[in-house]
Coordinates of C-alpha atoms and ligand atoms in Angstrom, one line a residue:
X14 CA -2.0 17.9 19.4
X15 CA -4.2 21.0 20.0
X16 CA -3.6 24.4 18.3
X17 CA -3.4 27.5 20.3
X18 CA -3.4 31.4 19.0
X19 CA -3.6 34.5 20.8
X20 CA -3.6 38.0 20.0
X21 CA -2.9 41.2 22.1
X22 CA -2.4 44.6 20.1
X23 CA -4.4 47.8 18.3
X24 CA -6.5 45.8 16.1
X25 CA -9.7 43.7 16.9
X26 CA -8.5 40.2 18.2
X27 CA -11.0 37.9 16.8
X28 CA -10.0 38.1 12.9
X29 CA -6.8 37.2 14.0
X30 CA -7.8 34.5 16.1
X31 CA -9.9 32.4 13.6
X32 CA -7.3 32.8 10.7
X33 CA -4.7 31.3 13.2
X34 CA -6.9 28.4 14.2
X35 CA -7.8 27.8 10.5
X36 CA -3.8 27.5 10.0
X37 CA -3.7 25.2 13.2
X38 CA -6.8 23.0 12.2
X39 CA -4.5 20.5 11.3
X40 CA -3.5 20.1 15.1
X41 CA -6.9 19.1 16.3
X42 CA -10.2 19.3 15.1
X43 CA -13.1 18.4 17.0
X44 CA -14.0 21.5 19.1
X45 CA -12.9 25.0 19.0
X46 CA -13.4 28.0 20.7
X47 CA -12.5 32.1 21.4
X48 CA -12.6 33.9 24.7
X49 CA -12.0 38.1 24.2
X50 CA -12.3 40.9 26.8
X51 CA -14.5 43.7 25.9
X52 CA -15.6 46.4 28.6
X53 CA -14.3 44.6 31.1
X54 CA -16.2 41.6 30.5
X55 CA -15.0 38.0 29.2
X56 CA -16.6 37.1 25.8
X57 CA -16.5 33.3 25.0
X58 CA -17.9 31.5 21.7
X59 CA -17.1 27.6 21.6
X60 CA -18.5 25.1 19.4
X61 CA -18.1 21.3 18.8
X62 CA -16.9 20.4 15.4
X63 CA -14.7 22.7 13.2
X64 CA -13.6 26.1 13.3
X65 CA -15.8 27.3 10.7
X66 CA -18.5 26.9 13.0
X67 CA -17.3 29.9 14.9
X68 CA -17.5 32.2 12.0
X69 CA -21.1 32.8 12.5
X70 CA -20.3 35.2 15.8
X71 CA -17.8 37.9 16.0
X72 CA -16.7 38.6 19.5
X73 CA -15.2 42.4 20.0
X74 CA -12.0 43.1 22.1
X75 CA -8.4 43.8 21.3
X76 CA -7.1 40.8 23.5
X77 CA -8.2 37.3 23.2
X78 CA -6.9 33.5 23.1
X79 CA -8.7 30.7 21.1
X80 CA -8.2 27.0 20.4
X81 CA -8.8 23.9 18.2
X82 CA -8.8 20.8 20.4
X83 CA -8.3 17.1 20.2
X84 CA -9.9 15.5 23.0
X85 CA -8.2 13.8 25.8
X86 CA -10.3 14.4 29.0
X87 CA -14.1 13.9 28.0
X88 CA -15.7 14.4 24.6
X89 CA -15.7 16.7 22.2
X90 CA -18.8 18.9 23.4
X91 CA -19.0 22.7 23.7
X92 CA -18.4 22.6 27.4
X93 CA -15.0 20.5 27.2
X94 CA -13.8 22.7 24.2
X95 CA -11.7 25.6 25.5
X96 CA -11.2 28.1 26.6
X97 CA -12.2 27.6 29.8
X98 CA -12.9 30.3 32.3
X99 CA -12.7 30.3 36.1
X100 CA -15.7 30.4 38.4
X101 CA -15.7 34.2 38.7
X102 CA -15.6 34.4 35.0
X103 CA -12.5 36.6 35.1
X104 CA -9.8 34.5 33.8
X105 CA -9.8 32.6 30.6
X106 CA -7.2 30.0 29.7
X107 CA -6.3 27.4 26.4
X108 CA -4.4 24.4 27.4
X109 CA -2.1 22.0 25.2
X110 CA -1.0 18.7 27.0
X111 CA -2.1 16.7 29.7
X112 CA -2.2 17.7 33.7
X113 CA -1.5 14.2 35.1
X114 CA -2.4 15.1 38.8
X115 CA -5.9 16.8 37.5
X116 CA -8.3 14.5 39.6
X117 CA -6.2 15.0 43.1
X118 CA -6.6 18.9 42.2
X119 CA -9.8 19.0 41.3
X120 CA -10.7 17.0 44.5
X121 CA -8.6 19.7 46.5
X122 CA -10.4 22.6 44.7
X123 CA -14.2 21.0 45.3
X124 CA -13.2 21.1 48.8
X125 CA -12.6 24.5 49.0
X126 CA -16.2 25.2 47.1
X127 CA -14.9 25.5 43.4
X128 CA -17.6 24.0 40.8
X129 CA -16.6 22.2 37.5
X130 CA -18.6 22.3 34.2
X131 CA -16.2 20.1 32.1
X132 CA -14.5 16.7 32.4
X133 CA -11.3 18.3 31.3
X134 CA -8.1 18.7 33.0
X135 CA -7.7 22.1 31.7
X136 CA -10.7 23.4 33.8
X137 CA -8.7 22.4 37.0
X138 CA -5.8 24.7 36.0
X139 CA -7.7 27.8 35.3
X140 CA -9.5 27.5 38.8
X141 CA -6.5 27.1 40.4
X142 CA -4.9 30.2 38.7
X143 CA -8.2 31.8 40.1
X144 CA -7.6 30.4 43.8
X145 CA -4.2 31.7 43.7
X146 CA -5.1 35.1 42.2
X147 CA -7.9 35.6 44.8
X148 CA -4.5 35.2 47.2
X149 CA -2.0 37.4 45.1
X150 CA -4.0 39.8 42.7
X151 CA -1.2 39.4 40.5
X152 CA -1.7 37.3 37.2
X153 CA 2.1 36.3 37.1
X154 CA 2.6 34.9 40.5
X155 CA -1.1 33.0 40.3
X156 CA 0.1 31.1 36.9
X157 CA 3.6 30.4 39.2
X158 CA 2.0 29.1 41.8
X159 CA -0.5 27.0 40.3
X160 CA 2.0 25.6 37.8
X161 CA 4.0 24.3 40.8
X162 CA 1.2 22.5 41.6
X163 CA 0.8 20.9 38.5
X164 CA 2.1 17.6 37.4
X165 CA 2.2 17.2 33.5
X166 CA 2.8 18.5 30.5
X167 CA 1.2 22.0 29.0
X168 CA 1.5 24.9 26.7
X169 CA -0.7 27.6 27.7
X170 CA -2.2 31.1 27.2
X171 CA -4.1 33.0 29.7
X172 CA -5.6 36.6 30.2
X173 CA -7.6 38.1 33.2
X174 CA -10.4 40.3 32.3
X175 CA -8.5 43.6 34.1
X176 CA -5.2 42.8 32.8
X177 CA -4.5 43.6 29.3
X178 CA -1.5 41.2 28.8
X179 CA -1.7 37.5 27.7
X180 CA 0.3 35.0 30.3
X181 CA 2.0 32.1 28.4
X182 CA 3.8 29.0 29.9
X183 CA 5.2 25.6 28.2
X184 CA 6.5 22.5 29.5
X185 CA 6.1 19.3 26.9
X186 CA 4.2 21.6 24.2
X187 CA 5.4 24.0 22.0
X188 CA 4.5 27.7 22.3
X189 CA 6.2 30.8 20.3
X190 CA 5.7 34.4 20.6
X191 CA 5.2 36.5 17.2
X192 CA 6.3 39.8 17.4
X193 CA 4.7 42.6 15.5
X194 CA 4.1 46.3 15.4
X195 CA 1.8 47.3 18.4
X196 CA 0.5 44.0 18.3
X197 CA 1.9 40.7 19.7
X198 CA 0.8 37.0 19.3
X199 CA 1.1 33.4 20.9
X200 CA 0.4 30.2 19.2
X201 CA 1.6 26.7 19.0
X202 CA 2.6 27.2 15.5
X203 CA 4.2 30.3 14.1
X204 CA 2.1 29.4 11.0
X205 CA -0.9 31.0 13.1
X206 CA 0.5 34.7 12.6
X207 CA 2.7 34.4 9.6
X208 CA 0.5 37.3 7.7
X209 CA 1.3 39.8 10.5
X210 CA 5.2 38.7 11.5
X211 CA 8.0 36.5 10.9
X212 CA 9.5 37.7 13.8
X213 CA 9.8 34.7 16.6
X214 CA 10.5 34.0 20.0
X215 CA 10.1 30.1 20.6
X216 CA 9.7 29.4 24.3
X217 CA 11.6 26.6 26.1
X218 CA 10.5 24.3 29.0
X219 CA 9.3 25.9 32.1
X220 CA 9.4 29.1 30.2
X221 CA 6.5 32.1 31.3
X222 CA 5.9 35.0 29.0
X223 CA 4.0 38.2 29.7
X224 CA 3.2 39.4 26.3
X225 CA 1.6 43.1 26.0
X226 CA 0.5 44.7 22.7
X227 CA 4.3 46.6 23.0
X228 CA 6.5 44.5 24.8
X229 CA 7.3 41.1 26.0
X230 CA 9.1 39.7 29.4
X231 CA 10.3 35.8 29.2
X232 CA 11.0 34.5 32.6
X233 CA 11.3 31.0 34.1
X234 CA 9.7 28.9 36.7
X235 CA 13.0 28.1 37.7
X236 CA 14.6 31.4 38.6
X237 CA 13.1 33.9 40.9
X238 CA 9.9 36.3 39.4
X239 CA 12.1 39.0 39.3
X240 CA 14.6 37.6 37.1
X241 CA 14.1 37.7 33.1
X242 CA 15.9 34.9 30.9
X243 CA 17.2 35.9 27.3
X244 CA 15.6 34.2 24.4
X245 CA 16.9 34.8 21.0
X246 CA 14.7 36.2 18.7
X247 CA 14.3 34.2 15.0
X248 CA 13.3 35.0 11.8
X249 CA 10.5 32.7 10.1
X250 CA 12.3 32.2 6.6
X251 CA 9.6 29.7 5.1
X252 CA 7.0 31.0 2.8
X253 CA 3.4 31.6 3.6
X254 CA 2.5 29.4 0.6
X255 CA 4.3 26.2 2.4
X256 CA 1.0 26.6 4.8
X257 CA -1.6 27.0 2.1
X258 CA -3.3 24.5 -0.2
X259 CA -2.0 26.3 -3.1
X260 CA -4.8 25.0 -5.6
X261 CA -4.7 21.8 -4.4
X262 CA -7.8 20.1 -3.3
X263 CA -6.1 18.9 -0.3
X264 CA -3.1 19.3 1.6
X265 CA -2.3 15.6 1.7
X266 CA -2.0 16.1 -2.2
X267 CA 0.1 19.2 -2.3
X268 CA 2.5 17.7 -0.1
X269 CA 2.6 14.4 -2.0
X270 CA 3.3 16.3 -5.2
X271 CA 6.1 18.5 -4.1
X272 CA 8.1 15.9 -2.8
X273 CA 10.6 16.8 -5.7
X274 CA 11.1 20.2 -4.3
X275 CA 11.2 19.0 -0.7
X276 CA 13.6 16.5 -1.5
X277 CA 15.6 19.2 -3.1
X278 CA 15.8 21.1 0.0
X279 CA 16.9 17.9 1.9
X280 CA 19.9 17.3 -0.6
X281 CA 20.9 20.9 -1.1
X282 CA 24.4 22.0 0.1
X283 CA 25.0 18.4 1.5
X284 CA 26.6 16.7 -1.6
X285 CA 30.1 17.8 -3.1
X286 CA 30.1 16.0 -6.4
X287 CA 33.1 17.0 -7.5
X288 CA 35.1 15.5 -4.4
X289 CA 32.4 12.8 -3.5
X290 CA 32.4 14.3 -0.1
X291 CA 29.2 14.5 2.2
X292 CA 28.8 17.9 3.8
X293 CA 26.9 16.6 6.5
X294 CA 28.4 17.5 9.8
X295 CA 27.6 14.8 12.8
X296 CA 28.4 16.2 16.0
X297 CA 29.7 13.1 17.6
X298 CA 33.3 12.5 18.7
X299 CA 35.1 10.0 16.0
X300 CA 36.5 7.7 18.7
X301 CA 32.6 7.6 19.7
X302 CA 31.6 6.7 16.7
X303 CA 34.4 4.5 15.6
X304 CA 33.7 2.2 18.8
X305 CA 29.8 1.9 18.3
X306 CA 28.9 -1.4 18.7
X307 CA 25.1 -0.9 19.0
X308 CA 22.5 1.8 17.9
X309 CA 18.9 2.5 19.0
X310 CA 16.8 4.2 16.8
X311 CA 13.3 5.3 18.4
X312 CA 10.4 7.2 17.0
X313 CA 6.6 6.8 16.4
X314 CA 4.3 5.8 13.5
X315 CA 5.7 6.7 10.3
X316 CA 8.9 8.2 11.7
X317 CA 9.3 4.9 13.2
X318 CA 9.0 3.0 9.7
X319 CA 11.7 5.3 8.3
X320 CA 13.9 4.1 11.2
X321 CA 13.7 0.7 9.5
X322 CA 15.1 1.6 6.7
X323 CA 18.1 3.7 8.8
X324 CA 18.7 0.4 10.4
X325 CA 19.0 -1.3 6.9
X326 CA 21.4 1.4 5.5
X327 CA 23.7 1.5 8.9
X328 CA 23.6 -2.3 8.8
X329 CA 24.5 -2.5 5.4
X330 CA 27.2 0.0 5.4
X331 CA 28.7 -0.4 9.1
X332 CA 27.5 -3.6 10.0
X333 CA 26.8 -2.2 13.4
X334 CA 23.4 -3.8 15.1
X335 CA 20.6 -1.2 15.2
X336 CA 17.3 -2.2 17.1
X337 CA 14.4 0.2 16.2
X338 CA 11.8 0.6 18.8
X339 CA 8.5 2.6 18.8
X340 CA 9.1 5.5 21.6
X341 CA 6.0 4.3 23.6
X342 CA 7.5 1.1 24.2
X343 CA 11.2 2.0 24.5
X344 CA 11.0 4.7 27.2
X345 CA 9.0 2.2 29.6
X346 CA 11.1 -0.8 29.0
X347 CA 14.2 0.2 31.0
X348 CA 16.4 0.6 28.1
X349 CA 19.6 -0.9 28.0
X350 CA 21.8 2.1 27.1
X351 CA 24.7 4.0 28.2
X352 CA 27.5 6.0 27.2
X353 CA 28.9 4.1 24.9
X354 CA 25.6 3.8 22.8
X355 CA 23.9 6.4 20.4
X356 CA 20.3 6.8 20.4
X357 CA 18.7 8.2 17.2
X358 CA 15.1 9.9 17.1
X359 CA 13.2 10.5 14.2
X360 CA 10.5 13.1 14.4
X361 CA 9.0 15.2 11.7
X362 CA 7.3 17.4 14.3
X363 CA 10.2 17.4 16.8
X364 CA 7.5 17.5 19.6
X365 CA 5.8 13.8 19.6
X366 CA 5.5 13.3 23.5
X367 CA 6.6 9.9 23.5
X368 CA 9.7 10.4 21.2
X369 CA 10.6 13.3 23.4
X370 CA 10.4 11.2 26.5
X371 CA 12.5 8.6 24.7
X372 CA 15.2 11.2 24.1
X373 CA 15.3 12.4 27.7
X374 CA 15.6 8.6 29.1
X375 CA 18.4 8.0 26.6
X376 CA 20.2 11.2 27.8
X377 CA 19.6 10.2 31.3
X378 CA 21.1 6.8 30.9
X379 CA 24.1 8.7 29.5
X380 CA 23.7 7.7 25.9
X381 CA 24.8 10.4 23.1
X382 CA 21.8 11.2 21.0
X383 CA 21.1 12.3 17.5
X384 CA 17.7 13.6 15.9
X385 CA 16.6 13.5 12.2
X386 CA 14.0 16.2 12.8
X387 CA 12.1 18.2 10.1
X388 CA 10.4 21.3 12.2
X389 CA 13.8 23.7 13.1
X390 CA 13.7 24.9 16.6
X391 CA 11.3 22.0 17.9
X392 CA 12.1 20.9 21.3
X393 CA 13.8 17.3 19.8
X394 CA 15.7 19.7 17.8
X395 CA 17.2 21.7 21.0
X396 CA 17.6 18.7 23.0
X397 CA 19.7 16.2 20.6
X398 CA 23.5 16.3 21.0
X399 CA 23.5 16.2 17.0
X400 CA 21.2 16.5 14.2
X401 CA 20.1 16.1 10.8
X402 CA 17.3 18.6 9.4
X403 CA 15.0 17.1 6.6
X404 CA 14.1 20.6 5.6
X405 CA 10.7 19.2 4.1
X406 CA 9.0 22.7 5.1
X407 CA 5.8 22.6 7.0
X408 CA 4.0 19.7 7.0
X409 CA 0.2 19.9 7.3
X410 CA -1.5 17.1 6.0
X411 CA -2.3 14.6 9.1
X412 CA -0.8 11.7 6.8
X413 CA 2.8 12.2 7.0
X414 CA 4.3 12.2 3.4
X415 CA 7.0 14.5 2.4
X416 CA 8.5 13.8 6.1
X417 CA 8.9 10.2 5.2
X418 CA 10.5 10.6 1.8
X419 CA 13.1 13.4 3.5
X420 CA 13.8 11.2 6.6
X421 CA 14.8 8.2 4.2
X422 CA 17.2 10.7 2.4
X423 CA 18.7 11.8 5.6
X424 CA 19.2 8.4 7.0
X425 CA 21.0 7.9 3.9
X426 CA 23.4 10.7 4.4
X427 CA 23.5 9.9 8.2
X428 CA 24.3 6.1 7.5
X429 CA 26.9 7.2 4.6
X430 CA 28.6 9.9 7.0
X431 CA 28.8 7.2 10.0
X432 CA 30.5 4.7 7.7
X433 CA 33.0 7.4 6.2
X434 CA 33.9 8.4 9.9
X435 CA 34.3 4.6 10.8
X436 CA 36.3 4.1 7.5
X437 CA 33.6 1.1 6.8
X438 CA 33.2 2.4 3.1
X439 CA 35.3 3.2 0.6
X440 CA 35.5 6.6 -0.9
X441 CA 34.1 5.3 -4.4
X442 CA 31.6 3.5 -2.7
X443 CA 30.3 6.6 -1.2
X444 CA 30.3 8.8 -3.9
X445 CA 28.2 6.1 -6.0
X446 CA 25.7 6.4 -3.2
X447 CA 25.5 10.1 -3.1
X448 CA 25.3 10.1 -7.3
X449 CA 22.2 7.9 -6.7
X450 CA 20.6 10.4 -3.9
X451 CA 21.2 13.1 -5.8
X452 CA 18.5 12.0 -8.9
X453 CA 15.9 11.2 -6.1
X454 CA 14.0 14.8 -6.8
X455 CA 13.9 13.7 -10.5
X456 CA 13.0 9.8 -9.7
X457 CA 10.1 11.3 -7.7
X458 CA 8.6 13.4 -10.5
X459 CA 8.4 10.3 -12.6
X460 CA 6.7 8.6 -10.3
X461 CA 4.1 11.2 -9.4
X462 CA 3.3 11.3 -13.4
X463 CA 1.6 7.9 -12.7
X464 CA -1.4 9.5 -10.5
X465 CA -4.1 8.9 -13.2
X466 CA -3.3 5.4 -13.3
X467 CA -3.1 5.0 -9.6
X468 CA -6.3 7.0 -9.4
X469 CA -8.0 4.1 -11.5
X470 CA -6.4 1.5 -9.3
X471 CA -8.0 3.1 -6.6
X472 CA -11.1 2.8 -7.8
X473 CA -10.7 -1.0 -8.2
X474 CA -10.1 -1.1 -4.6
X475 CA -12.0 1.3 -2.9
X476 CA -14.9 -1.0 -1.4
X477 CA -12.3 -3.5 -0.3
X478 CA -12.7 -4.7 3.7
X479 CA -9.1 -5.2 3.9
X480 CA -5.7 -4.9 2.2
X481 CA -2.4 -6.3 2.8
X482 CA 0.8 -5.0 2.1
X483 CA 3.6 -7.1 2.0
X484 CA 7.5 -6.6 1.7
X485 CA 10.7 -8.1 2.4
X486 CA 14.0 -6.4 3.5
X487 CA 14.3 -2.8 2.5
X488 CA 10.7 -3.0 1.4
X489 CA 9.4 -4.0 4.4
X490 CA 9.4 -0.5 6.0
X491 CA 7.8 0.7 2.7
X492 CA 4.8 -2.0 3.1
X493 CA 4.5 -0.6 6.9
X494 CA 4.3 2.9 5.6
X495 CA 1.8 1.7 2.7
X496 CA -0.5 0.2 5.6
X497 CA -0.5 2.8 7.3
X498 CA -1.3 5.7 4.9
X499 CA -4.2 3.9 3.4
X500 CA -5.9 2.8 6.9
X501 CA -5.6 6.1 8.5
X502 CA -7.1 8.0 5.9
X503 CA -9.7 5.8 4.0
X504 CA -10.5 3.7 7.2
X505 CA -9.8 0.5 5.3
X506 CA -8.3 -2.0 7.5
X507 CA -4.9 -2.6 6.0
X508 CA -1.9 -4.8 7.6
X509 CA 1.6 -5.3 6.5
X510 CA 3.4 -8.5 7.0
X511 CA 6.9 -9.6 6.0
X512 CA 6.1 -11.4 2.8
X513 CA 7.7 -14.7 4.0
X514 CA 5.5 -14.5 6.7
X515 CA 2.4 -15.0 5.0
X516 CA 2.3 -18.7 5.1
X517 CA 2.5 -19.0 8.5
X518 CA -0.9 -17.6 9.2
X519 CA -2.2 -14.2 7.5
X520 CA -2.6 -16.2 4.5
X521 CA -5.7 -18.0 5.7
X522 CA -7.3 -14.5 5.2
X523 CA -7.1 -14.3 1.7
X524 CA -9.8 -15.0 -0.6
X525 CA -10.4 -13.9 -4.3
X526 CA -10.3 -10.4 -4.9
X527 CA -8.5 -9.6 -1.6
X528 CA -5.8 -6.8 -2.5
X529 CA -2.7 -7.7 -1.8
X530 CA 0.0 -4.7 -2.6
X531 CA 3.6 -5.8 -3.1
X532 CA 7.0 -4.6 -4.4
X533 CA 8.7 -6.1 -7.6
X534 CA 12.3 -4.4 -8.0
X535 CA 15.1 -5.5 -10.0
X536 CA 17.9 -4.5 -7.5
X537 CA 16.1 -5.8 -4.5
X538 CA 18.1 -8.5 -3.2
X539 CA 14.9 -10.2 -2.1
X540 CA 13.6 -9.9 -6.0
X541 CA 13.0 -13.6 -6.5
X542 CA 11.7 -14.3 -2.8
X543 CA 8.6 -11.6 -3.4
X544 CA 8.0 -13.2 -7.0
X545 CA 7.2 -16.4 -5.1
X546 CA 5.1 -14.7 -2.6
X547 CA 3.0 -12.8 -5.4
X548 CA 2.3 -16.4 -6.8
X549 CA 1.5 -17.7 -3.4
X550 CA -1.3 -15.3 -2.8
X551 CA -2.4 -15.2 -6.6
X552 CA -3.1 -18.9 -6.1
X553 CA -5.8 -18.0 -3.7
X554 CA -7.4 -15.6 -5.8
X555 CA -5.7 -12.4 -4.4
X556 CA -6.0 -9.2 -6.2
X557 CA -2.4 -8.6 -6.7
X558 CA -1.4 -4.8 -6.8
X559 CA 2.5 -4.6 -7.5
X560 CA 4.9 -1.6 -7.5
X561 CA 6.8 -2.5 -10.2
X562 CA 10.1 -1.3 -11.8
X563 CA 9.6 -3.6 -15.0
X564 CA 7.1 -6.0 -16.7
X565 CA 7.9 -9.6 -17.7
X566 CA 5.8 -12.4 -18.4
X567 CA 5.5 -13.9 -14.7
X568 CA 4.6 -10.2 -13.5
X569 CA 2.0 -10.0 -16.4
X570 CA 0.5 -13.5 -15.3
X571 CA 0.1 -12.6 -11.7
X572 CA -0.7 -9.0 -11.2
X573 CA -3.8 -7.6 -11.6
X574 CA -2.8 -3.9 -11.4
X575 CA 0.7 -2.7 -11.9
X576 CA 1.9 0.8 -10.3
X577 CA 5.2 1.4 -12.6
X578 CA 8.1 3.2 -10.6
X579 CA 11.8 3.5 -12.3
X580 CA 14.5 1.2 -11.3
X581 CA 16.6 2.6 -8.3
X582 CA 19.2 0.8 -6.1
X583 CA 17.8 -0.9 -2.8
X584 CA 18.7 2.6 -0.9
X585 CA 16.3 4.4 -2.6
X586 CA 13.6 1.9 -3.2
X587 CA 11.3 3.1 -0.2
X588 CA 11.4 6.7 -1.7
X589 CA 10.6 5.6 -4.9
X590 CA 7.8 2.7 -4.1
X591 CA 6.0 4.9 -1.3
X592 CA 5.1 7.5 -3.8
X593 CA 2.6 5.1 -5.8
X594 CA 1.3 4.1 -2.2
X595 CA 0.8 7.7 -1.0
X596 CA -1.3 8.4 -4.3
X597 CA -3.1 4.9 -3.7
X598 CA -4.1 5.8 -0.5
X599 CA -4.9 9.7 -1.3
X600 CA -7.2 8.4 -4.2
X601 CA -9.0 5.4 -2.5
X602 CA -9.9 7.9 0.5
X603 CA -11.2 10.3 -2.2
X604 CA -13.3 7.8 -3.9
X605 CA -14.8 7.1 -0.2
X606 CA -15.3 10.9 0.6
X607 CA -13.4 10.8 3.3
X608 CA -12.0 13.5 5.0
X609 CA -8.4 13.3 4.0
X610 CA -6.7 16.2 5.8
X611 CA -8.5 15.6 9.1
X612 CA -9.3 12.1 9.4
X613 CA -11.3 10.9 12.2
X614 CA -9.5 10.7 15.7
X615 CA -6.3 11.9 14.5
X616 CA -4.3 14.8 15.0
X617 CA -1.0 16.0 13.8
X618 CA 1.8 16.3 16.3
X619 CA 1.0 14.3 19.2
X620 CA 2.1 16.0 22.1
X621 CA 0.4 14.1 24.6
X622 CA 1.4 10.5 26.0
Ligands
LIG728 C1 1.1 9.0 10.1 C2 2.0 10.2 11.0 C3 2.2 9.6 12.4 C4 3.2 10.1 12.7 C5 3.9 9.9 14.3 C6 5.1 10.9 14.8 O1 0.8 9.5 8.8 O2 2.0 11.0 10.7 O3 2.5 8.3 12.5 O4 4.2 10.0 11.8 O5 2.5 10.8 14.9 O6 5.2 11.9 14.4 P1 6.2 12.7 14.2 O7 7.2 12.2 13.2 O8 5.9 14.4 14.6 O9 7.0 12.5 15.8

């Protein structure tokens, strides 16, 4: 949720910290702050609002930490912004995550005479470190002892004014160490320091990193303080341009427009058209896959809508019942899974707290797990038994776009591969499906060419109070995703409904001019039924926007606006149909003057519960 950047080196820390925060601002943007050390004194600059506002001051110092916040405990004020200092102003700390027992710890510290300036759980952590530092005069020991008292999730970086080292620890919130020349970094995402180094080390849960300008040590909270643990150094291979706007007005538009490329990456090396084979390895024993009688797919938000496409595909090919749940429900419902079951998690970030907890619950119950994940090396990617990366590259826009289409392509591979392993499909059927999949980048390119027409339709609905998205079958998932995109960036109330449910209640809300978005695809098994739903809505005066792959007399007499898409088989319809809906949401938000890349109250990568 929040963004962390830290620097220690020969250079001045402030410019690195600010640049890093700008790159990470998508992770949280309601307040920000920096702390450095200069002449043995901690320097602090914090502000409510955006990172931009930190630019008015430059703090001197060659070691520093910084943070951009998405508020959990207390409103986005200057006092609640990170870094937080202990009461002797000697330790500064930034934190991502939630300390669940903070109220109890705060009470205990208050009894010892500590006073607090903020409403945050983080301040408890830094005061606790101060307490233990007073007993040990050793930052690592203070950090260890404080973390032993803490219940919750964290990615933290701290320093002491008399010690030229950064102290970092993670449990549940990602942290990565960047290794440079005479300078080192710690951040919640390598994008923060990518101009300086591509050499990285991902911390694992319960790791502690002690980082100086020329060295680092990784230890573990679980083993003795003398012992170092080995973490393999990796090299970041994605390009800096993927975390910059490259001339686009917004990351969201850039990411919508780059979908032909991101899909090519997802397809690359996975199809062998000469043999008709899928070169995707699913690391699950064949006998287990053959005996599967139930699959659960667990995810949040957009990823959970992609899950419905996965359900459609697996049930279509293999006739295995698939249940889809949002992770925040599934993890607490005492899920009925065991060693015979497969639990699939879908996540762009691979760090979403609810999905990660669901994965751990599944493993605890003995189920096997499989991940459809974007961020390489993320917590989920490391913890699943088997996985498929979507290779969409960094997604910066808070509204997920290219991750959704990548997830749907990956789920196609997954469903086909499972069916192959189980011998549920004939070779020719698999070949046919992958031939279609291969065309997706080209098909998406043709959808994107419709952007000017979609912008025009957006201008017609920009003042709507509410918009419905209705679909059936595989396009119910597309309706779900279309409604989420519109509401999260334009703040127009939008809802999805299974089209057949309209007459059971929601239709009561329709009145003349009420926008209703729907799908008309020739190869949709629900094609005729969709047309009837459109006619029902039209009869109540709704403003019908049809995502359609052809135009005929019935459509022209019922649709007020048509968003053209190419004709594709049902398995690809969510990919093709979602493109105009992403653009529609984008242009509506643009016309309403909304902050598209940083919608209110949201943040990318929800690492808190
Ligand atoms: C919506 C959106 C969110 C995420 C959700 C899950 O545009 O981005 O709904 O899809 O927070 O995130 P991941 O996929 O990272 O687990």
